[in-house]
């Protein structure tokens, strides 16, 4: 059975060229109107300030999308995606740092006015699906070949619980069908922390290569930054999370 429904402005001809029986909207309802107290909280659209003593922003050398999206470095050290929105996609990011003894890597996802729903993802509602995070490291002077970095103990300020759950642990499980997502907490900054199994860093500088594998239906990252820390017990920075109106 197929049921057709079409809404057209008053007086215009229906495009389906069918005559539908017109009915007036009810003027009275069985339930009487009541006043409700509503508190509205505006989601945060700017990132929190990371402690510069404990967190070091990575210097981006190159960023590209294997699917053809345009990745543009911003003055604040973030990367903004635009143009083609392939599904799925992988972002390949080359970065460097002078930090040594690195104990964790932080992925910060940020809103932007150019993104659907202000992002921080590129899905129609601003969501994203981060399927896998892969990292390699090498000395910047190329005195040794690059090696794979083992990440563990992932944590995030917020993770989507609906549709079976999309936890940050999915970004390290080796399964491209699972991912970290943040619906319905779009339009706000978020962070995911990945600890390194062993302290990381080379004297004279470290080159880090990132592969960020992302999901289907244009659920890719819209704007993000990458940080590192060498504190002994890394924890998520304060100031992130879902808006208060999301329970």
PDB file of C-alpha atoms in Angstrom:
ATOM      1  CA  UNK A   1       0.000   0.000   0.000  1.00  0.00           C
ATOM      2  CA  UNK A   2       1.336   3.420  -0.966  1.00  0.00           C
ATOM      3  CA  UNK A   3       0.075   6.523   0.856  1.00  0.00           C
ATOM      4  CA  UNK A   4       0.743   9.886  -0.759  1.00  0.00           C
ATOM      5  CA  UNK A   5       0.984  13.116   1.187  1.00  0.00           C
ATOM      6  CA  UNK A   6       1.762  16.511  -0.300  1.00  0.00           C
ATOM      7  CA  UNK A   7       1.868  19.922   1.328  1.00  0.00           C
ATOM      8  CA  UNK A   8       1.453  22.961  -0.970  1.00  0.00           C
ATOM      9  CA  UNK A   9       0.819  26.669  -0.338  1.00  0.00           C
ATOM     10  CA  UNK A  10      -2.843  27.662  -0.177  1.00  0.00           C
ATOM     11  CA  UNK A  11      -4.277  28.212  -3.635  1.00  0.00           C
ATOM     12  CA  UNK A  12      -1.544  26.392  -5.558  1.00  0.00           C
ATOM     13  CA  UNK A  13      -2.111  23.243  -7.612  1.00  0.00           C
ATOM     14  CA  UNK A  14      -0.761  20.012  -6.222  1.00  0.00           C
ATOM     15  CA  UNK A  15       2.228  18.751  -8.215  1.00  0.00           C
ATOM     16  CA  UNK A  16       0.935  15.180  -7.955  1.00  0.00           C
ATOM     17  CA  UNK A  17      -2.138  16.271  -9.946  1.00  0.00           C
ATOM     18  CA  UNK A  18      -4.478  14.494  -7.632  1.00  0.00           C
ATOM     19  CA  UNK A  19      -7.473  15.853  -5.757  1.00  0.00           C
ATOM     20  CA  UNK A  20      -7.186  15.387  -2.030  1.00  0.00           C
ATOM     21  CA  UNK A  21     -10.045  15.919   0.358  1.00  0.00           C
ATOM     22  CA  UNK A  22      -9.399  19.126   2.257  1.00  0.00           C
ATOM     23  CA  UNK A  23      -9.930  19.267   5.990  1.00  0.00           C
ATOM     24  CA  UNK A  24      -9.641  22.171   8.380  1.00  0.00           C
ATOM     25  CA  UNK A  25      -7.276  21.910  11.295  1.00  0.00           C
ATOM     26  CA  UNK A  26      -9.097  21.338  14.601  1.00  0.00           C
ATOM     27  CA  UNK A  27      -9.646  24.505  16.593  1.00  0.00           C
ATOM     28  CA  UNK A  28     -10.175  22.718  19.882  1.00  0.00           C
ATOM     29  CA  UNK A  29      -8.249  19.841  21.414  1.00  0.00           C
ATOM     30  CA  UNK A  30      -9.174  17.320  24.078  1.00  0.00           C
ATOM     31  CA  UNK A  31      -6.196  18.349  26.204  1.00  0.00           C
ATOM     32  CA  UNK A  32      -6.267  21.938  27.410  1.00  0.00           C
ATOM     33  CA  UNK A  33      -3.180  24.103  26.932  1.00  0.00           C
ATOM     34  CA  UNK A  34      -0.771  24.460  29.846  1.00  0.00           C
ATOM     35  CA  UNK A  35       2.187  26.663  30.600  1.00  0.00           C
ATOM     36  CA  UNK A  36       5.532  24.927  30.939  1.00  0.00           C
ATOM     37  CA  UNK A  37       8.732  26.335  32.382  1.00  0.00           C
ATOM     38  CA  UNK A  38      11.543  25.863  29.854  1.00  0.00           C
ATOM     39  CA  UNK A  39      15.217  26.645  30.392  1.00  0.00           C
ATOM     40  CA  UNK A  40      17.280  26.987  27.217  1.00  0.00           C
ATOM     41  CA  UNK A  41      21.059  26.632  27.275  1.00  0.00           C
ATOM     42  CA  UNK A  42      23.021  27.739  24.237  1.00  0.00           C
ATOM     43  CA  UNK A  43      25.571  25.069  23.205  1.00  0.00           C
ATOM     44  CA  UNK A  44      29.194  26.140  23.405  1.00  0.00           C
ATOM     45  CA  UNK A  45      30.541  26.865  19.938  1.00  0.00           C
ATOM     46  CA  UNK A  46      34.103  27.765  20.887  1.00  0.00           C
ATOM     47  CA  UNK A  47      36.784  25.485  22.198  1.00  0.00           C
ATOM     48  CA  UNK A  48      37.921  25.496  25.779  1.00  0.00           C
ATOM     49  CA  UNK A  49      41.409  26.788  26.504  1.00  0.00           C
ATOM     50  CA  UNK A  50      43.821  23.898  26.837  1.00  0.00           C
ATOM     51  CA  UNK A  51      46.519  24.187  29.466  1.00  0.00           C
ATOM     52  CA  UNK A  52      49.619  25.166  27.514  1.00  0.00           C
ATOM     53  CA  UNK A  53      51.809  23.722  30.253  1.00  0.00           C
ATOM     54  CA  UNK A  54      50.407  20.209  29.911  1.00  0.00           C
ATOM     55  CA  UNK A  55      49.244  20.168  26.268  1.00  0.00           C
ATOM     56  CA  UNK A  56      51.337  20.969  23.201  1.00  0.00           C
ATOM     57  CA  UNK A  57      49.659  21.759  19.881  1.00  0.00           C
ATOM     58  CA  UNK A  58      51.130  19.751  17.021  1.00  0.00           C
ATOM     59  CA  UNK A  59      52.593  21.644  14.081  1.00  0.00           C
ATOM     60  CA  UNK A  60      50.827  20.445  10.941  1.00  0.00           C
ATOM     61  CA  UNK A  61      53.119  19.804   7.995  1.00  0.00           C
ATOM     62  CA  UNK A  62      50.541  18.397   5.567  1.00  0.00           C
ATOM     63  CA  UNK A  63      46.921  17.250   5.612  1.00  0.00           C
ATOM     64  CA  UNK A  64      45.082  15.505   2.811  1.00  0.00           C
ATOM     65  CA  UNK A  65      41.970  13.430   2.185  1.00  0.00           C
ATOM     66  CA  UNK A  66      42.252  10.177   0.243  1.00  0.00           C
ATOM     67  CA  UNK A  67      38.682  10.674  -0.958  1.00  0.00           C
ATOM     68  CA  UNK A  68      39.192  14.149  -2.393  1.00  0.00           C
ATOM     69  CA  UNK A  69      37.971  16.498   0.348  1.00  0.00           C
ATOM     70  CA  UNK A  70      39.841  19.772   0.785  1.00  0.00           C
ATOM     71  CA  UNK A  71      41.691  20.065   4.107  1.00  0.00           C
ATOM     72  CA  UNK A  72      42.849  23.589   4.908  1.00  0.00           C
ATOM     73  CA  UNK A  73      45.050  24.606   7.825  1.00  0.00           C
ATOM     74  CA  UNK A  74      43.621  27.437   9.941  1.00  0.00           C
ATOM     75  CA  UNK A  75      45.502  30.170  11.860  1.00  0.00           C
ATOM     76  CA  UNK A  76      44.603  28.517  15.188  1.00  0.00           C
ATOM     77  CA  UNK A  77      46.296  25.251  14.214  1.00  0.00           C
ATOM     78  CA  UNK A  78      43.077  23.457  13.330  1.00  0.00           C
ATOM     79  CA  UNK A  79      42.249  21.739  10.034  1.00  0.00           C
ATOM     80  CA  UNK A  80      38.984  22.589   8.251  1.00  0.00           C
ATOM     81  CA  UNK A  81      37.372  20.265   5.690  1.00  0.00           C
ATOM     82  CA  UNK A  82      35.441  21.624   2.713  1.00  0.00           C
ATOM     83  CA  UNK A  83      34.519  20.800  -0.885  1.00  0.00           C
ATOM     84  CA  UNK A  84      33.856  17.184  -1.758  1.00  0.00           C
ATOM     85  CA  UNK A  85      32.451  15.056   1.079  1.00  0.00           C
ATOM     86  CA  UNK A  86      33.347  11.435   0.225  1.00  0.00           C
ATOM     87  CA  UNK A  87      32.012   8.422   2.123  1.00  0.00           C
ATOM     88  CA  UNK A  88      33.969   6.789   3.595  1.00  0.00           C
ATOM     89  CA  UNK A  89      37.176   8.801   3.762  1.00  0.00           C
ATOM     90  CA  UNK A  90      40.616   8.762   5.379  1.00  0.00           C
ATOM     91  CA  UNK A  91      42.478  11.866   6.485  1.00  0.00           C
ATOM     92  CA  UNK A  92      46.269  11.591   6.343  1.00  0.00           C
ATOM     93  CA  UNK A  93      47.938  14.181   8.548  1.00  0.00           C
ATOM     94  CA  UNK A  94      51.679  14.774   8.874  1.00  0.00           C
ATOM     95  CA  UNK A  95      52.739  16.694  11.989  1.00  0.00           C
ATOM     96  CA  UNK A  96      55.812  17.337  14.084  1.00  0.00           C
ATOM     97  CA  UNK A  97      56.658  18.225  17.675  1.00  0.00           C
ATOM     98  CA  UNK A  98      59.663  18.918  19.868  1.00  0.00           C
ATOM     99  CA  UNK A  99      57.979  17.210  22.816  1.00  0.00           C
ATOM    100  CA  UNK A 100      59.517  14.041  24.243  1.00  0.00           C
ATOM    101  CA  UNK A 101      58.148  11.452  26.621  1.00  0.00           C
ATOM    102  CA  UNK A 102      54.698  11.775  25.029  1.00  0.00           C
ATOM    103  CA  UNK A 103      52.107   9.814  27.010  1.00  0.00           C
ATOM    104  CA  UNK A 104      48.927  10.682  25.116  1.00  0.00           C
ATOM    105  CA  UNK A 105      47.515  12.189  21.937  1.00  0.00           C
ATOM    106  CA  UNK A 106      44.413  14.383  22.022  1.00  0.00           C
ATOM    107  CA  UNK A 107      42.015  14.824  19.105  1.00  0.00           C
ATOM    108  CA  UNK A 108      39.943  17.991  19.493  1.00  0.00           C
ATOM    109  CA  UNK A 109      36.900  18.386  17.206  1.00  0.00           C
ATOM    110  CA  UNK A 110      35.630  21.934  16.764  1.00  0.00           C
ATOM    111  CA  UNK A 111      32.481  23.634  15.414  1.00  0.00           C
ATOM    112  CA  UNK A 112      32.617  26.005  12.445  1.00  0.00           C
ATOM    113  CA  UNK A 113      29.971  28.136  10.724  1.00  0.00           C
ATOM    114  CA  UNK A 114      30.736  26.562   7.326  1.00  0.00           C
ATOM    115  CA  UNK A 115      29.780  23.067   8.525  1.00  0.00           C
ATOM    116  CA  UNK A 116      26.259  21.577   8.550  1.00  0.00           C
ATOM    117  CA  UNK A 117      24.708  22.403  11.911  1.00  0.00           C
ATOM    118  CA  UNK A 118      28.055  24.087  12.739  1.00  0.00           C
ATOM    119  CA  UNK A 119      29.678  20.645  12.906  1.00  0.00           C
ATOM    120  CA  UNK A 120      32.070  19.546  14.200  1.00  0.00           C
ATOM    121  CA  UNK A 121      31.345  16.809  11.655  1.00  0.00           C
ATOM    122  CA  UNK A 122      30.206  17.013   8.026  1.00  0.00           C
ATOM    123  CA  UNK A 123      27.040  14.910   8.308  1.00  0.00           C
ATOM    124  CA  UNK A 124      23.776  16.762   7.703  1.00  0.00           C
ATOM    125  CA  UNK A 125      23.321  17.187  11.465  1.00  0.00           C
ATOM    126  CA  UNK A 126      26.979  17.927  12.231  1.00  0.00           C
ATOM    127  CA  UNK A 127      27.828  14.428  13.453  1.00  0.00           C
ATOM    128  CA  UNK A 128      30.847  12.298  12.493  1.00  0.00           C
ATOM    129  CA  UNK A 129      32.041   8.687  12.669  1.00  0.00           C
ATOM    130  CA  UNK A 130      35.699   8.208  13.571  1.00  0.00           C
ATOM    131  CA  UNK A 131      36.265   4.531  12.757  1.00  0.00           C
ATOM    132  CA  UNK A 132      39.975   4.081  13.407  1.00  0.00           C
ATOM    133  CA  UNK A 133      42.998   6.098  14.531  1.00  0.00           C
ATOM    134  CA  UNK A 134      46.435   4.960  13.374  1.00  0.00           C
ATOM    135  CA  UNK A 135      49.701   6.704  14.245  1.00  0.00           C
ATOM    136  CA  UNK A 136      53.321   6.248  13.166  1.00  0.00           C
ATOM    137  CA  UNK A 137      56.372   8.064  14.535  1.00  0.00           C
ATOM    138  CA  UNK A 138      59.914   8.780  13.365  1.00  0.00           C
ATOM    139  CA  UNK A 139      62.702  11.247  14.186  1.00  0.00           C
ATOM    140  CA  UNK A 140      62.442  14.425  12.142  1.00  0.00           C
ATOM    141  CA  UNK A 141      66.049  14.048  10.989  1.00  0.00           C
ATOM    142  CA  UNK A 142      65.122  10.684   9.416  1.00  0.00           C
ATOM    143  CA  UNK A 143      67.872   8.923  11.334  1.00  0.00           C
ATOM    144  CA  UNK A 144      65.515   5.967  11.837  1.00  0.00           C
ATOM    145  CA  UNK A 145      62.553   4.485   9.995  1.00  0.00           C
ATOM    146  CA  UNK A 146      59.076   5.234  11.236  1.00  0.00           C
ATOM    147  CA  UNK A 147      57.357   2.775  13.546  1.00  0.00           C
ATOM    148  CA  UNK A 148      53.758   2.150  14.535  1.00  0.00           C
ATOM    149  CA  UNK A 149      52.578   3.771  17.772  1.00  0.00           C
ATOM    150  CA  UNK A 150      50.422   1.559  19.986  1.00  0.00           C
ATOM    151  CA  UNK A 151      47.475   3.479  21.416  1.00  0.00           C
ATOM    152  CA  UNK A 152      45.292   2.288  24.282  1.00  0.00           C
ATOM    153  CA  UNK A 153      42.986   3.474  27.073  1.00  0.00           C
ATOM    154  CA  UNK A 154      40.852   5.760  24.881  1.00  0.00           C
ATOM    155  CA  UNK A 155      38.514   8.217  26.594  1.00  0.00           C
ATOM    156  CA  UNK A 156      36.237  11.017  25.398  1.00  0.00           C
ATOM    157  CA  UNK A 157      34.183  13.842  26.871  1.00  0.00           C
ATOM    158  CA  UNK A 158      31.026  12.494  25.200  1.00  0.00           C
ATOM    159  CA  UNK A 159      29.926   9.561  23.050  1.00  0.00           C
ATOM    160  CA  UNK A 160      26.701   8.762  21.218  1.00  0.00           C
ATOM    161  CA  UNK A 161      24.581   6.169  23.021  1.00  0.00           C
ATOM    162  CA  UNK A 162      21.756   5.741  20.494  1.00  0.00           C
ATOM    163  CA  UNK A 163      21.579   3.300  17.555  1.00  0.00           C
ATOM    164  CA  UNK A 164      23.579   0.649  19.362  1.00  0.00           C
ATOM    165  CA  UNK A 165      26.176   3.000  20.833  1.00  0.00           C
ATOM    166  CA  UNK A 166      29.207   4.709  19.256  1.00  0.00           C
ATOM    167  CA  UNK A 167      31.908   4.787  21.972  1.00  0.00           C
ATOM    168  CA  UNK A 168      35.415   6.152  21.576  1.00  0.00           C
ATOM    169  CA  UNK A 169      36.805   2.644  22.175  1.00  0.00           C
ATOM    170  CA  UNK A 170      35.525   1.820  18.671  1.00  0.00           C
ATOM    171  CA  UNK A 171      38.270   4.050  17.219  1.00  0.00           C
ATOM    172  CA  UNK A 172      40.873   1.495  18.324  1.00  0.00           C
ATOM    173  CA  UNK A 173      39.048  -1.826  17.863  1.00  0.00           C
ATOM    174  CA  UNK A 174      40.217  -2.558  14.310  1.00  0.00           C
ATOM    175  CA  UNK A 175      36.630  -2.758  13.018  1.00  0.00           C
ATOM    176  CA  UNK A 176      35.770  -0.123  10.353  1.00  0.00           C
ATOM    177  CA  UNK A 177      32.056  -0.725  10.955  1.00  0.00           C
ATOM    178  CA  UNK A 178      32.231   0.713  14.471  1.00  0.00           C
ATOM    179  CA  UNK A 179      33.093   4.324  15.292  1.00  0.00           C
ATOM    180  CA  UNK A 180      33.092   7.194  17.775  1.00  0.00           C
ATOM    181  CA  UNK A 181      30.189   9.593  17.218  1.00  0.00           C
ATOM    182  CA  UNK A 182      28.654  12.455  19.246  1.00  0.00           C
ATOM    183  CA  UNK A 183      24.942  12.784  18.328  1.00  0.00           C
ATOM    184  CA  UNK A 184      22.952  14.624  19.708  1.00  0.00           C
ATOM    185  CA  UNK A 185      25.761  16.821  21.078  1.00  0.00           C
ATOM    186  CA  UNK A 186      26.619  18.478  17.772  1.00  0.00           C
ATOM    187  CA  UNK A 187      27.568  22.180  17.454  1.00  0.00           C
ATOM    188  CA  UNK A 188      29.892  21.822  20.468  1.00  0.00           C
ATOM    189  CA  UNK A 189      33.627  21.064  20.786  1.00  0.00           C
ATOM    190  CA  UNK A 190      34.647  17.559  21.850  1.00  0.00           C
ATOM    191  CA  UNK A 191      37.855  15.727  22.719  1.00  0.00           C
ATOM    192  CA  UNK A 192      39.133  12.160  22.525  1.00  0.00           C
ATOM    193  CA  UNK A 193      42.274  11.107  24.382  1.00  0.00           C
ATOM    194  CA  UNK A 194      44.424   8.164  23.309  1.00  0.00           C
ATOM    195  CA  UNK A 195      47.242   7.095  25.616  1.00  0.00           C
ATOM    196  CA  UNK A 196      50.487   5.734  24.180  1.00  0.00           C
ATOM    197  CA  UNK A 197      51.517   2.285  25.395  1.00  0.00           C
ATOM    198  CA  UNK A 198      55.115   3.549  25.717  1.00  0.00           C
ATOM    199  CA  UNK A 199      56.465   7.112  26.110  1.00  0.00           C
ATOM    200  CA  UNK A 200      57.005   8.573  22.660  1.00  0.00           C
ATOM    201  CA  UNK A 201      59.424  11.124  21.260  1.00  0.00           C
ATOM    202  CA  UNK A 202      62.897  11.573  19.777  1.00  0.00           C
ATOM    203  CA  UNK A 203      65.576  14.022  20.835  1.00  0.00           C
ATOM    204  CA  UNK A 204      65.710  16.705  18.155  1.00  0.00           C
ATOM    205  CA  UNK A 205      62.060  16.360  17.157  1.00  0.00           C
ATOM    206  CA  UNK A 206      59.434  13.785  16.274  1.00  0.00           C
ATOM    207  CA  UNK A 207      57.445  13.419  13.061  1.00  0.00           C
ATOM    208  CA  UNK A 208      53.970  11.944  13.586  1.00  0.00           C
ATOM    209  CA  UNK A 209      51.851  10.458  10.793  1.00  0.00           C
ATOM    210  CA  UNK A 210      48.110  10.106  11.429  1.00  0.00           C
ATOM    211  CA  UNK A 211      45.483   8.116   9.579  1.00  0.00           C
ATOM    212  CA  UNK A 212      41.947   9.033  10.609  1.00  0.00           C
ATOM    213  CA  UNK A 213      39.513   6.533   9.059  1.00  0.00           C
ATOM    214  CA  UNK A 214      35.933   7.764   8.928  1.00  0.00           C
ATOM    215  CA  UNK A 215      32.449   6.453   8.284  1.00  0.00           C
ATOM    216  CA  UNK A 216      29.794   6.519   5.614  1.00  0.00           C
ATOM    217  CA  UNK A 217      26.933   8.939   4.843  1.00  0.00           C
ATOM    218  CA  UNK A 218      29.346  11.887   4.870  1.00  0.00           C
ATOM    219  CA  UNK A 219      30.035  11.356   8.582  1.00  0.00           C
ATOM    220  CA  UNK A 220      33.560  12.772   8.412  1.00  0.00           C
ATOM    221  CA  UNK A 221      35.386  15.269  10.609  1.00  0.00           C
ATOM    222  CA  UNK A 222      34.736  18.883   9.702  1.00  0.00           C
ATOM    223  CA  UNK A 223      37.263  20.705  11.881  1.00  0.00           C
ATOM    224  CA  UNK A 224      39.841  19.332  14.304  1.00  0.00           C
ATOM    225  CA  UNK A 225      43.167  19.877  16.064  1.00  0.00           C
ATOM    226  CA  UNK A 226      45.803  17.497  17.405  1.00  0.00           C
ATOM    227  CA  UNK A 227      47.664  17.848  20.712  1.00  0.00           C
ATOM    228  CA  UNK A 228      50.167  15.808  22.743  1.00  0.00           C
ATOM    229  CA  UNK A 229      51.075  15.683  26.425  1.00  0.00           C
ATOM    230  CA  UNK A 230      53.907  14.160  28.447  1.00  0.00           C
ATOM    231  CA  UNK A 231      52.271  14.235  31.878  1.00  0.00           C
ATOM    232  CA  UNK A 232      52.595  10.947  33.728  1.00  0.00           C
ATOM    233  CA  UNK A 233      48.858  10.375  34.113  1.00  0.00           C
ATOM    234  CA  UNK A 234      47.027  12.119  31.235  1.00  0.00           C
ATOM    235  CA  UNK A 235      43.385  13.052  31.762  1.00  0.00           C
ATOM    236  CA  UNK A 236      40.752  14.711  29.607  1.00  0.00           C
ATOM    237  CA  UNK A 237      40.928  18.517  29.768  1.00  0.00           C
ATOM    238  CA  UNK A 238      38.045  20.339  31.433  1.00  0.00           C
ATOM    239  CA  UNK A 239      35.540  22.497  29.578  1.00  0.00           C
ATOM    240  CA  UNK A 240      34.235  19.965  27.063  1.00  0.00           C
ATOM    241  CA  UNK A 241      31.133  17.802  26.919  1.00  0.00           C
ATOM    242  CA  UNK A 242      27.490  17.811  25.901  1.00  0.00           C
ATOM    243  CA  UNK A 243      25.390  20.953  26.489  1.00  0.00           C
ATOM    244  CA  UNK A 244      23.403  20.922  29.735  1.00  0.00           C
ATOM    245  CA  UNK A 245      20.116  20.451  27.910  1.00  0.00           C
ATOM    246  CA  UNK A 246      21.254  17.017  26.698  1.00  0.00           C
ATOM    247  CA  UNK A 247      20.494  14.412  29.355  1.00  0.00           C
TER     248      UNK A 247
END
